[in-house]
Coordinates of C-alpha atoms in Angstrom, one line a residue:
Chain A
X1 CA -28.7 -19.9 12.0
X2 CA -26.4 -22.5 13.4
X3 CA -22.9 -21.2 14.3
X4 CA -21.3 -24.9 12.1
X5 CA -19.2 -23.5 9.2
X6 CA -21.1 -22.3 5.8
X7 CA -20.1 -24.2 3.0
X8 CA -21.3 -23.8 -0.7
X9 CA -21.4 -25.8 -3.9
X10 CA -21.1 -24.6 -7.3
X11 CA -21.6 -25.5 -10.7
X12 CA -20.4 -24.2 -13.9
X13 CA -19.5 -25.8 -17.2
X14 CA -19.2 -29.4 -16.1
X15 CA -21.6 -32.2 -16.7
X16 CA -22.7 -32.6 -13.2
X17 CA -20.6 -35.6 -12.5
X18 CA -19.4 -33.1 -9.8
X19 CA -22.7 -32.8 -8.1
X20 CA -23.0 -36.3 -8.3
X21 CA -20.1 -37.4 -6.3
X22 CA -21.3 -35.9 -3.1
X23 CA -24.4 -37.8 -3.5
X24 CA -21.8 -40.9 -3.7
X25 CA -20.7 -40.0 -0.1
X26 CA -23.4 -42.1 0.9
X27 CA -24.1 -42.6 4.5
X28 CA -20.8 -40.4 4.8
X29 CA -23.0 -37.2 3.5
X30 CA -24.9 -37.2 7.4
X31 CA -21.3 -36.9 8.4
X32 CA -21.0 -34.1 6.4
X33 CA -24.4 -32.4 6.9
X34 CA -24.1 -33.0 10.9
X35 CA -20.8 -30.9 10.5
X36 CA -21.8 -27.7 8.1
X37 CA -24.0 -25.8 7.3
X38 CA -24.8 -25.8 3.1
X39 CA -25.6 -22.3 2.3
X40 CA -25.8 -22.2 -1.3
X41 CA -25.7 -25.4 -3.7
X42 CA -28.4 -25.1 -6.5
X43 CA -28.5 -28.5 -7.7
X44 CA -30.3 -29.5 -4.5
X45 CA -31.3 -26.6 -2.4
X46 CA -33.3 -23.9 -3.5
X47 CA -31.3 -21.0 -2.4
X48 CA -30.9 -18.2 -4.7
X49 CA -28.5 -15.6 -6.2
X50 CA -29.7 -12.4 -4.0
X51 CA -29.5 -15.1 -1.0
X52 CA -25.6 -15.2 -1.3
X53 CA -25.8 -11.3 -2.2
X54 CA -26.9 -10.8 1.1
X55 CA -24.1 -12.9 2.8
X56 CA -21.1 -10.9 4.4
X57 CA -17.8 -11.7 2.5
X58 CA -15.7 -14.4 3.9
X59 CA -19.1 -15.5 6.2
X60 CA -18.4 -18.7 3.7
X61 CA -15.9 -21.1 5.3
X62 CA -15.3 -22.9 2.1
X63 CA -17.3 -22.7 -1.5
X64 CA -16.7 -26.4 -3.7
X65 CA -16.5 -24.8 -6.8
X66 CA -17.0 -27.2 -10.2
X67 CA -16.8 -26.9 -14.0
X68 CA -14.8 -25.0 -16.2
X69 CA -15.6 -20.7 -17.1
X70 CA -17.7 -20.3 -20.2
X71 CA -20.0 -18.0 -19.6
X72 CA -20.3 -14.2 -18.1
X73 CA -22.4 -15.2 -15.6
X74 CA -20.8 -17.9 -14.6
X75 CA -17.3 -15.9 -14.1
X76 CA -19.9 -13.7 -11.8
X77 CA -20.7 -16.3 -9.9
X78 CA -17.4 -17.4 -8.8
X79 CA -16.1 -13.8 -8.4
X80 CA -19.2 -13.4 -6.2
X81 CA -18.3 -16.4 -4.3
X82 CA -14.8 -15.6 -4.3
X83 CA -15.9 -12.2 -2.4
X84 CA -18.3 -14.4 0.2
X85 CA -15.9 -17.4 1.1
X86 CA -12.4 -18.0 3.3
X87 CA -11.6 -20.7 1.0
X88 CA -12.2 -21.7 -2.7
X89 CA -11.8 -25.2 -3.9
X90 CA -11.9 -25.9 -7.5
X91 CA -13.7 -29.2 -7.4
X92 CA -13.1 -31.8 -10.1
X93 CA -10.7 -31.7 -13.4
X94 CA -12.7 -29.1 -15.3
X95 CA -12.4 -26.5 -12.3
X96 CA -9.0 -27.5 -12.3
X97 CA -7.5 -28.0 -15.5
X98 CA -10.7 -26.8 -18.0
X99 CA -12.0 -31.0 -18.5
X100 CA -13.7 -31.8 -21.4
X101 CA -15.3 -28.6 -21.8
X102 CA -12.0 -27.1 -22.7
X103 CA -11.5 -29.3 -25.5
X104 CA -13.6 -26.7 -27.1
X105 CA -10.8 -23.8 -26.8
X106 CA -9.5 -26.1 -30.0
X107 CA -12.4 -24.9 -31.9
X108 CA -13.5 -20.9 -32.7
X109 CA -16.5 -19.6 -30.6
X110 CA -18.3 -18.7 -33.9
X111 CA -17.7 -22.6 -35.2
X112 CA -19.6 -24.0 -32.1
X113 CA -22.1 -21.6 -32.3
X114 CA -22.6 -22.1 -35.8
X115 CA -23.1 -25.5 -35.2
X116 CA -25.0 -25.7 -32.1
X117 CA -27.5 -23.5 -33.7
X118 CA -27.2 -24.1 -37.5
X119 CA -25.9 -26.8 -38.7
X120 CA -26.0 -29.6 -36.1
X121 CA -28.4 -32.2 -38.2
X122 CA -30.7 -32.1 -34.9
X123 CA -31.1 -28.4 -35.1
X124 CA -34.7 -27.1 -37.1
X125 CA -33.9 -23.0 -37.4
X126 CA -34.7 -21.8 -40.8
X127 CA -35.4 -17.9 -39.5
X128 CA -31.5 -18.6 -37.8
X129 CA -32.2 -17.3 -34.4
X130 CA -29.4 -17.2 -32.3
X131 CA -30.1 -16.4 -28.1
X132 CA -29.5 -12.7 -27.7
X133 CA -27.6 -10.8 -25.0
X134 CA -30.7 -8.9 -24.6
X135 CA -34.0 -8.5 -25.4
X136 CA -36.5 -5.6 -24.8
X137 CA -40.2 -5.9 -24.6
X138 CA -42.9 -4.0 -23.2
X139 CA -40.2 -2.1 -21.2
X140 CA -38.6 -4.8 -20.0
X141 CA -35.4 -5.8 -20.7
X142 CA -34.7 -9.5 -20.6
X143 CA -30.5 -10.5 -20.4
X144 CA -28.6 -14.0 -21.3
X145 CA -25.6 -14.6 -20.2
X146 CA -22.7 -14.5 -22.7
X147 CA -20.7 -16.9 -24.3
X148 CA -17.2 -16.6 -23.9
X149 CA -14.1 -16.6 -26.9
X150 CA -12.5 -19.5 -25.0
X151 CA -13.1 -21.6 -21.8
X152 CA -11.1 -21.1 -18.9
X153 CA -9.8 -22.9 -15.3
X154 CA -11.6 -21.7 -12.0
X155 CA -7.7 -20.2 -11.0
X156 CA -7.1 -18.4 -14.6
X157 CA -10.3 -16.3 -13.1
X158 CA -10.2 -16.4 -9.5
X159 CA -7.5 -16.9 -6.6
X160 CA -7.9 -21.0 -6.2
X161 CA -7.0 -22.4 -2.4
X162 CA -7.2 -25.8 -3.1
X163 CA -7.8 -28.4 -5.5
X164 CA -9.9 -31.4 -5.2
X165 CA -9.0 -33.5 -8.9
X166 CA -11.0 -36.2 -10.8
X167 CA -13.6 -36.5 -12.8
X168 CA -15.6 -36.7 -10.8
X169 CA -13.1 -36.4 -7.3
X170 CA -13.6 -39.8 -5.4
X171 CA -16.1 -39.6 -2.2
X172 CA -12.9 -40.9 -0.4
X173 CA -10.7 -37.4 -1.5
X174 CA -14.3 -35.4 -0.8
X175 CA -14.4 -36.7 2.7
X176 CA -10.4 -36.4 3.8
X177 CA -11.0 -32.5 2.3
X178 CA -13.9 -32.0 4.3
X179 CA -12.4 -33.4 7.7
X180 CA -9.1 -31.0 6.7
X181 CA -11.4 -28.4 6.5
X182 CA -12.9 -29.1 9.7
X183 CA -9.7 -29.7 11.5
X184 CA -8.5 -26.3 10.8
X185 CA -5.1 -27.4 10.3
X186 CA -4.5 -26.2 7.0
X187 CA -2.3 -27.3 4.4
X188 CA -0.4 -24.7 2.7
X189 CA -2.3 -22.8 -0.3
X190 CA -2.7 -24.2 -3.9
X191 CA -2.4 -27.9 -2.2
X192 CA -3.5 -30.8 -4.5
X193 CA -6.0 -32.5 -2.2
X194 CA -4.9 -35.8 -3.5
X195 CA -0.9 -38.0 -3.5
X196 CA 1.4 -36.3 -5.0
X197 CA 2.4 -39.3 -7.0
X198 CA 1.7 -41.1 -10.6
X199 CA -1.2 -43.3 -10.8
X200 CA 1.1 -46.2 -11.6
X201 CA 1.7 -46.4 -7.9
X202 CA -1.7 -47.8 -7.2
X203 CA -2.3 -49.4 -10.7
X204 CA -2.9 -53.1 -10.0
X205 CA -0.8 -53.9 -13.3
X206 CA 2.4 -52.0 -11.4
X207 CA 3.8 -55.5 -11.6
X208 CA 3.9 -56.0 -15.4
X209 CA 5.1 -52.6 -16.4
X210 CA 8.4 -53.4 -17.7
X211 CA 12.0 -52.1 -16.7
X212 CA 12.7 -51.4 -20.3
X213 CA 9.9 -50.7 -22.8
X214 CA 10.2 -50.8 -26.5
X215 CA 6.9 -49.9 -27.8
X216 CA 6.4 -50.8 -31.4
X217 CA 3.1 -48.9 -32.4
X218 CA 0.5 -47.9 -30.4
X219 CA -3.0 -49.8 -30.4
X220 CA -6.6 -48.0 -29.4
X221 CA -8.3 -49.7 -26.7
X222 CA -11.8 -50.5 -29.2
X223 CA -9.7 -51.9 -32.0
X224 CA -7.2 -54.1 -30.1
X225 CA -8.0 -57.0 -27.2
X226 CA -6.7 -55.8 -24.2
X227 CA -5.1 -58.0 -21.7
X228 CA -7.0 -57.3 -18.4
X229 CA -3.9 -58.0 -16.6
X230 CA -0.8 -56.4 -18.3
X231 CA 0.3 -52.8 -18.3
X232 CA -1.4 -51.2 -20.7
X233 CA 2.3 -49.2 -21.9
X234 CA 3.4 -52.9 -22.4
X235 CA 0.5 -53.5 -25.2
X236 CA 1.2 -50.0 -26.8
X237 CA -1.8 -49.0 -25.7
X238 CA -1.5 -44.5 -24.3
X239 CA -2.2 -44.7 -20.5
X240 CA -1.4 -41.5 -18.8
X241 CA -0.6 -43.0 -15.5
X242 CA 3.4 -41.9 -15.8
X243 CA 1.8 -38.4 -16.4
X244 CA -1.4 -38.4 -13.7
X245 CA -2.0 -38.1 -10.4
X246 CA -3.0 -40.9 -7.8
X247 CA -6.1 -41.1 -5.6
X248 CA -8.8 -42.4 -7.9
X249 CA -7.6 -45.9 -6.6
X250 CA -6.9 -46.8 -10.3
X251 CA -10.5 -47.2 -10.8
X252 CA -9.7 -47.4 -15.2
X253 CA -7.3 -49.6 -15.5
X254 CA -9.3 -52.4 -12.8
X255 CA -12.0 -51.8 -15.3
X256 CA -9.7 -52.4 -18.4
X257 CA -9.8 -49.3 -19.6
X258 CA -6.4 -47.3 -19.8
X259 CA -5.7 -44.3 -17.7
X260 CA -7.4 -40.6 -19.5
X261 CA -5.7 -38.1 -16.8
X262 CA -8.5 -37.0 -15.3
X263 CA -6.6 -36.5 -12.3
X264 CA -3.7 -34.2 -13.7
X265 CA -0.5 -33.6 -13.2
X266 CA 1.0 -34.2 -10.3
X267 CA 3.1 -31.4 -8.6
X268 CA 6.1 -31.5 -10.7
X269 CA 4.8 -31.0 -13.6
X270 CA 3.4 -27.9 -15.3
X271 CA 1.9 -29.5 -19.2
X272 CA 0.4 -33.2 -18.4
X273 CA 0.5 -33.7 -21.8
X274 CA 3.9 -32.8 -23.4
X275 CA 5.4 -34.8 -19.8
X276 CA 3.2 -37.9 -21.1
X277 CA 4.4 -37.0 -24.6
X278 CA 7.8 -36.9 -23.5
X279 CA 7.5 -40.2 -21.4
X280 CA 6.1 -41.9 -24.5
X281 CA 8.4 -41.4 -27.0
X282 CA 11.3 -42.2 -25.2
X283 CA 9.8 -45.6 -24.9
X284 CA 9.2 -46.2 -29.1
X285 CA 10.9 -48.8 -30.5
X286 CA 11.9 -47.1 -34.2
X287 CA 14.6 -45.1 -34.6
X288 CA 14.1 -43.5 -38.1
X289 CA 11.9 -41.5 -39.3
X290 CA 9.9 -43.4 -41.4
X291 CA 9.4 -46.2 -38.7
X292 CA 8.7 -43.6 -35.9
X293 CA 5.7 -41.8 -38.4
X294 CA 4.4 -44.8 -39.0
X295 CA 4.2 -45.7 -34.9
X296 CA 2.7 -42.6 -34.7
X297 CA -0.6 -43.2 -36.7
X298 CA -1.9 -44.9 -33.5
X299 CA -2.3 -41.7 -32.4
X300 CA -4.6 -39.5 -34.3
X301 CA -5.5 -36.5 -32.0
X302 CA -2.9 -35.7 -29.7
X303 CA -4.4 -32.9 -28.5
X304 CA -7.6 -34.9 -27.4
X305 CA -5.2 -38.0 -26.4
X306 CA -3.0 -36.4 -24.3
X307 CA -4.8 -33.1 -23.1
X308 CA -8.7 -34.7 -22.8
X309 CA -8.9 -32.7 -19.3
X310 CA -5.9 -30.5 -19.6
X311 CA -6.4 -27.9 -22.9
X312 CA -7.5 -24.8 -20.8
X313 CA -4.7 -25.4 -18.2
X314 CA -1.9 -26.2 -20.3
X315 CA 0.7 -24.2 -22.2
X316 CA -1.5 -23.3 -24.8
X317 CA -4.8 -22.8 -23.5
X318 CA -6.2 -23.5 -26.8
X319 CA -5.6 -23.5 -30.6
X320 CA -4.3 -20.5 -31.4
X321 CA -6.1 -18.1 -33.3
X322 CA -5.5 -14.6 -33.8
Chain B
X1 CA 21.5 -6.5 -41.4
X2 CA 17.8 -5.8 -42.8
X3 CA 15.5 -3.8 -41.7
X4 CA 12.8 -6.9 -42.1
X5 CA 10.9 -8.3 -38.8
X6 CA 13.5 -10.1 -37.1
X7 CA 11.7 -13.4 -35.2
X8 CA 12.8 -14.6 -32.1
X9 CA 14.2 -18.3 -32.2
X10 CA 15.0 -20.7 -29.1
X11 CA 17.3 -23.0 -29.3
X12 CA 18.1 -25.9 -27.3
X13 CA 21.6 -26.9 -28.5
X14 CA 23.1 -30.3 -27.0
X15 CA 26.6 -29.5 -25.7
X16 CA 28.6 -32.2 -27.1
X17 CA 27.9 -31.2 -30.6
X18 CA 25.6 -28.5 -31.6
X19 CA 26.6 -25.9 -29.0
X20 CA 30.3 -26.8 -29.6
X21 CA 29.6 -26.4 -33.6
X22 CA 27.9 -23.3 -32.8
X23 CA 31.1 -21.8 -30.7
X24 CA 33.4 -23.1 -33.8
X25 CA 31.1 -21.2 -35.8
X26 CA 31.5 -17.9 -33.5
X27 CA 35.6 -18.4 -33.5
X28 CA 35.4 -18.4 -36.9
X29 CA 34.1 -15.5 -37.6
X30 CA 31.2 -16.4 -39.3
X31 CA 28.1 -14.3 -39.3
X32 CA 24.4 -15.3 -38.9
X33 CA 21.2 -13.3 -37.9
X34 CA 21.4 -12.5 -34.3
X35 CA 17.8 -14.4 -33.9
X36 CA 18.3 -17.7 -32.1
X37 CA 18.4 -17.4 -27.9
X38 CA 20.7 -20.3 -27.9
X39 CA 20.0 -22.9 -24.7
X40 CA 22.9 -24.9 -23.9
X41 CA 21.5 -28.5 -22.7
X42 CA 24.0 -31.4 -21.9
X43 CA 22.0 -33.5 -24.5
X44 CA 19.0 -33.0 -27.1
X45 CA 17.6 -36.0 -24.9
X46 CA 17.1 -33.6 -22.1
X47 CA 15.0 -31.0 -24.5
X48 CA 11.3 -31.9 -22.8
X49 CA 8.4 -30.9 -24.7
X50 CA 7.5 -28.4 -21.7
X51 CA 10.3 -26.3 -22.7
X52 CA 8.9 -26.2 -26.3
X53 CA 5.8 -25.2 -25.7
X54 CA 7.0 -23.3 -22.9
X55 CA 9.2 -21.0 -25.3
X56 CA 6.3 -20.7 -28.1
X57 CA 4.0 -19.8 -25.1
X58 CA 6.6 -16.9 -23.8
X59 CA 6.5 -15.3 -26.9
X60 CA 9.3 -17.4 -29.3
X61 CA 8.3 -17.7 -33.0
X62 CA 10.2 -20.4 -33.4
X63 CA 11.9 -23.4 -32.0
X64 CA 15.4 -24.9 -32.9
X65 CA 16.9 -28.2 -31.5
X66 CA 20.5 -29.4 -32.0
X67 CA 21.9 -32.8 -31.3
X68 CA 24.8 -35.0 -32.6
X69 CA 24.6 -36.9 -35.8
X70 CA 22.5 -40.5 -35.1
X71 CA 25.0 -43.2 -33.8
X72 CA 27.2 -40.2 -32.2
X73 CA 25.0 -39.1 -29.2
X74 CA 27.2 -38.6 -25.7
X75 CA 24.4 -41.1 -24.3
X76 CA 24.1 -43.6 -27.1
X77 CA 20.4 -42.5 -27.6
X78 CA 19.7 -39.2 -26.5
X79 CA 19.2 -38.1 -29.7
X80 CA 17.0 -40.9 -30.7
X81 CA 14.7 -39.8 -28.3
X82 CA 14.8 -36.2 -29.6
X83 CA 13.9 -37.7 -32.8
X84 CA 10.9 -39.5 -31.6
X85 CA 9.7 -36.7 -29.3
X86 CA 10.3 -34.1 -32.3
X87 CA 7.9 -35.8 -34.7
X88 CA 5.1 -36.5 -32.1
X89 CA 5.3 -32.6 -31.1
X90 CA 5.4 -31.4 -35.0
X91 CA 1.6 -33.4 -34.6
X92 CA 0.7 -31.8 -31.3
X93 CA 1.8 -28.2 -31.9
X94 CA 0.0 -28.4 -35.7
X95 CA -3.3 -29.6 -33.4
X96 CA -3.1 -25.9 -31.3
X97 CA -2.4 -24.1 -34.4
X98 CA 1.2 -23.5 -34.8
X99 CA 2.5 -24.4 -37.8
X100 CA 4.9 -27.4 -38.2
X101 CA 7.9 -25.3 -40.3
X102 CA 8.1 -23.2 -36.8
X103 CA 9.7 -26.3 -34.8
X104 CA 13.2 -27.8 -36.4
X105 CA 15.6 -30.5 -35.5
X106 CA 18.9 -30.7 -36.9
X107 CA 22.0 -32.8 -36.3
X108 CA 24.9 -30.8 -36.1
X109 CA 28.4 -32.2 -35.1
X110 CA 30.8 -30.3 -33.4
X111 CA 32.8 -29.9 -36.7
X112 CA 29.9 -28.4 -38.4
X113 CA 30.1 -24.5 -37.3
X114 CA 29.5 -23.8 -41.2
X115 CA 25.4 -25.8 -40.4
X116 CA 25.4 -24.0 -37.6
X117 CA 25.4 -20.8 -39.7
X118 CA 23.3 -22.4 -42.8
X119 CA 20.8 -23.9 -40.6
X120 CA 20.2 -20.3 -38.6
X121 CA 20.1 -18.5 -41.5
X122 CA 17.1 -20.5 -42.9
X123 CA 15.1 -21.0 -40.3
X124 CA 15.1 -17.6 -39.9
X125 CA 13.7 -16.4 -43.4
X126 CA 11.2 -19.5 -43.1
X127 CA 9.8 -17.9 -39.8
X128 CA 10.0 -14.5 -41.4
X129 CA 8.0 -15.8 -44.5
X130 CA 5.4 -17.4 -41.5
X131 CA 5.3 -14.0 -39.8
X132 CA 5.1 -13.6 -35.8
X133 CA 3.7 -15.9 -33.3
X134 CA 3.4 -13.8 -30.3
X135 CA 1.3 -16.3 -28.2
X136 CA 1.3 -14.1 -25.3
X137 CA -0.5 -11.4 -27.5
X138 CA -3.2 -13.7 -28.6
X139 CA -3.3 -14.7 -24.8
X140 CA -4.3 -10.9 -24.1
X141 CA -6.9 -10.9 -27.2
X142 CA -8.7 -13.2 -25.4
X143 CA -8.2 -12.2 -22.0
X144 CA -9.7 -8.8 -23.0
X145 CA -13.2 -10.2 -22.7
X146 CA -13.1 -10.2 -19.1
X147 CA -12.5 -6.6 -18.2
X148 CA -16.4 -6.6 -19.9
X149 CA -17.8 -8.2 -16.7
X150 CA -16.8 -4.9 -14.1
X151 CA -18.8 -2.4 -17.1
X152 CA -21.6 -5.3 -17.2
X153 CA -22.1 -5.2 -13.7
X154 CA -22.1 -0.9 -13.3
X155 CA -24.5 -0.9 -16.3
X156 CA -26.8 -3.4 -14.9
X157 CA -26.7 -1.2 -11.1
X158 CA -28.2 1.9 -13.1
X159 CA -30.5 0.0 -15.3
X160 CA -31.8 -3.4 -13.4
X161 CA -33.6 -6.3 -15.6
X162 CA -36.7 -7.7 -15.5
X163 CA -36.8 -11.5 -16.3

């Protein structure tokens, strides 16, 4: 074995987005490979659980850790890689903040897998089998991984170092990470990996936010024409740029589509979505309470609006249920 | 005072009006359940949704703001703002599962120590009627699943699998 630092990947619940941006380092990824050694990323090399068993703890410089915790197995993963590695990153928004998979922690466990198994109009199961924990036959014993009540953030089960955000993390914040890494001049720990400042810094429509805002009622970007120029605030359209974190290069709003939060909050903030909340209503025109409901029917699902990548890492974790 | 379940109340009283009627209320002698963990804020403006869900979270059942009457707010709209941020988070707090009746805003001038008393007094028996919150107890409900793993793991040691 080379004597270049060990480096791992990881996947848990995520969609593989994750995996993906690496591949989107391009030529930059021989950079990468030239400097470290990839001892464990299952998406591409076929390396195995007992391989990373075997590995002395902490001979990992740095494991790249993506997805949100659903399962028991893969909560032993990343306390196994915890064990191996120096450093953990939690790669992308769903490592960081639960992503999209946590918007199931506003559903019960037993709702989604009644669903998935029974009552999903795709699903043919009239003996309603559902996967067991563990099956026995012929003396051996076959196990699944289990389900878990809620979805959590990489750091609600392990220590976290860093954190690379996004969904997916641009190649551009993947590289600068790497060559910090390299350069063994640390930042200090639980660093962002990205500016510590809102997305409307390097929005293109900056310009045309306006000193005051009044907004009147809030529009949804598929049933209102959107100006590809103006600040989306200004049309009453929810960006959460005031609440998000730069260093995607405002890739939404130059495609003319308003800013989700992937990115999330930036360091002074502890709940993206009551801070975009916050923001928001400040800026409504109405005054009474009437007026102000009626604003308010532009936004259906708060939850989903102003958490989409935040549930598991906010406040409330989840809809609460005894 | 009863012996019934007392809940735990924060509130975030604006200290032009509300936290003034609530000290007129205290010089006068007048007596309300000792429930509400009064904040004193310089305006019901400054009440950010963090600290909302950052007081249900810790363990508060319910959630009181107080600002001055519309048109008499220290900072011409500070309360305006409460208003609007008020309603949006009845939504947002009904979508995680905590009912609406649990969060309350109510203008009360510095004159008003007698509100003070009423308004205490009923959001206490409608949070009594609603029973505890006690988010950090459902936190530990479903934290308890992952002390499963460590038994998991020294079960599997004496008994390996065969896939």
């Amino acid at each position: 074995m080379s004597d270049k630092p060990k480096i791992a990947m990881y996947w848990c619940a995520s969609c593989g987005g994750c995996e993906e941006s690496v591949v989107d380092l391009a030529e930059d990824i021989l950079f990468v490979v030239e400097n470290v050694d990839i001892v464990f990323w299952p998406v591409a090399l076929d390396f195995k659980k007992k391989d990373v068993e075997a590995m002395e703890d902490g001979s990992i410089v740095a494991s790249f850790i993506n997805g949100a915790i659903r399962t028991t197995e893969q909560e032993e993963m990343v306390r196994m890689l915890r064990r191996k590695s120096q450093i953990v990153i939690a790669y992308g928004s769903c490592a960081q903040t639960g992503g999209i998979p946590a918007l199931a922690n506003l559903c019960e466990r037993e709702a989604i897998l009644q669903y998935v198994y029974h009552d999903a109009p795709t699903v043919k199961n009239p003996e309603g089998t559902r996967p067991q924990l563990e099956t026995r036959e012929n003396g051996f014993r076959a196990t699944l991984p289990e389900f878990h009540n809620v979805v959590r953030t990489l750091g609600q089960i392990v220590d976290v170092d860093y954190y690379l955000p996004g969904c997916p993390p641009s190649p551009k914040l993947l590289k600068e990470a790497v060559i910090v890494l390299l350069s063994g001049n640390l930042p200090p720990k639980g660093t962002v990996l990205a500016p510590d400042k809102a997305l409307c810094d390097e929005c293109a429509r900056k310009e045309t936010k306006p000193e005051t805002m009044e907004i009147e009622a809030f529009h949804r970007p598929h049933n209102t024409p959107v100006d590809p120029e103006l600040c989306f605030l200004a049309q009453g359209i929810v960006c959460m740029g005031p609440a998000t974190r730069a260093g995607c290069g405002a890739a939404c709003t130059c495609g003319n589509m308003p800013c989700t939060g992937c990115y999330g909050p930036t360091s002074r903030v502890e709940d993206q979505g009551a801070k975009i909340l916050s923001s928001l209503m400040a800026n409504l025109a109405p005054k009474d309470e009437e007026g102000i409901r009626k604003a308010l029917e532009g936004i259906p699902d708060p939850v989903g609006t102003f958490y989409r990548y935040a549930v598991a890492g906010s406040l409330m974790r989840g809809k609460l249920t005894k | 005072m009863s012996d019934k379940w007392q809940p735990t109340i924060v509130g975030f009283f604006c200290n032009w009006c509300t936290y003034t009627a609530a000290d007129l209320a205290g010089v006068s002698r007048m007596k309300y359940p000792a429930t509400v963990r009064v904040i004193r804020l310089m305006c019901s403006g400054r009440v950010d949704p963090q600290f909302i869900l950052k007081a249900f979270a810790g363990g508060a059942d319910g959630v009181l703001i107080g600002g001055c009457h519309p048109g008499d707010c220290h900072y011409l709209e500070g309360n305006y703002k409460a208003l609007r941020r008020f309603e949006m988070m009845k939504k947002l707090i009904a979508g995680f599962g905590i009912d609406e009746k649990r969060l309350r805003l109510e203008w009360i001038s510095a004159a008003e120590g007698e509100k003070v008393k009423r308004v205490i007094e009923e959001m206490t028996q409608q949070v009594q009627e609603l029973g505890p919150l006690d988010v950090p107890k459902i936190f530990a409900g479903w934290d308890e699943e992952l002390d499963k793993l460590e038994e998991e793991i020294k079960k599997e040691a004496e008994e390996p699998s065969h896939v």
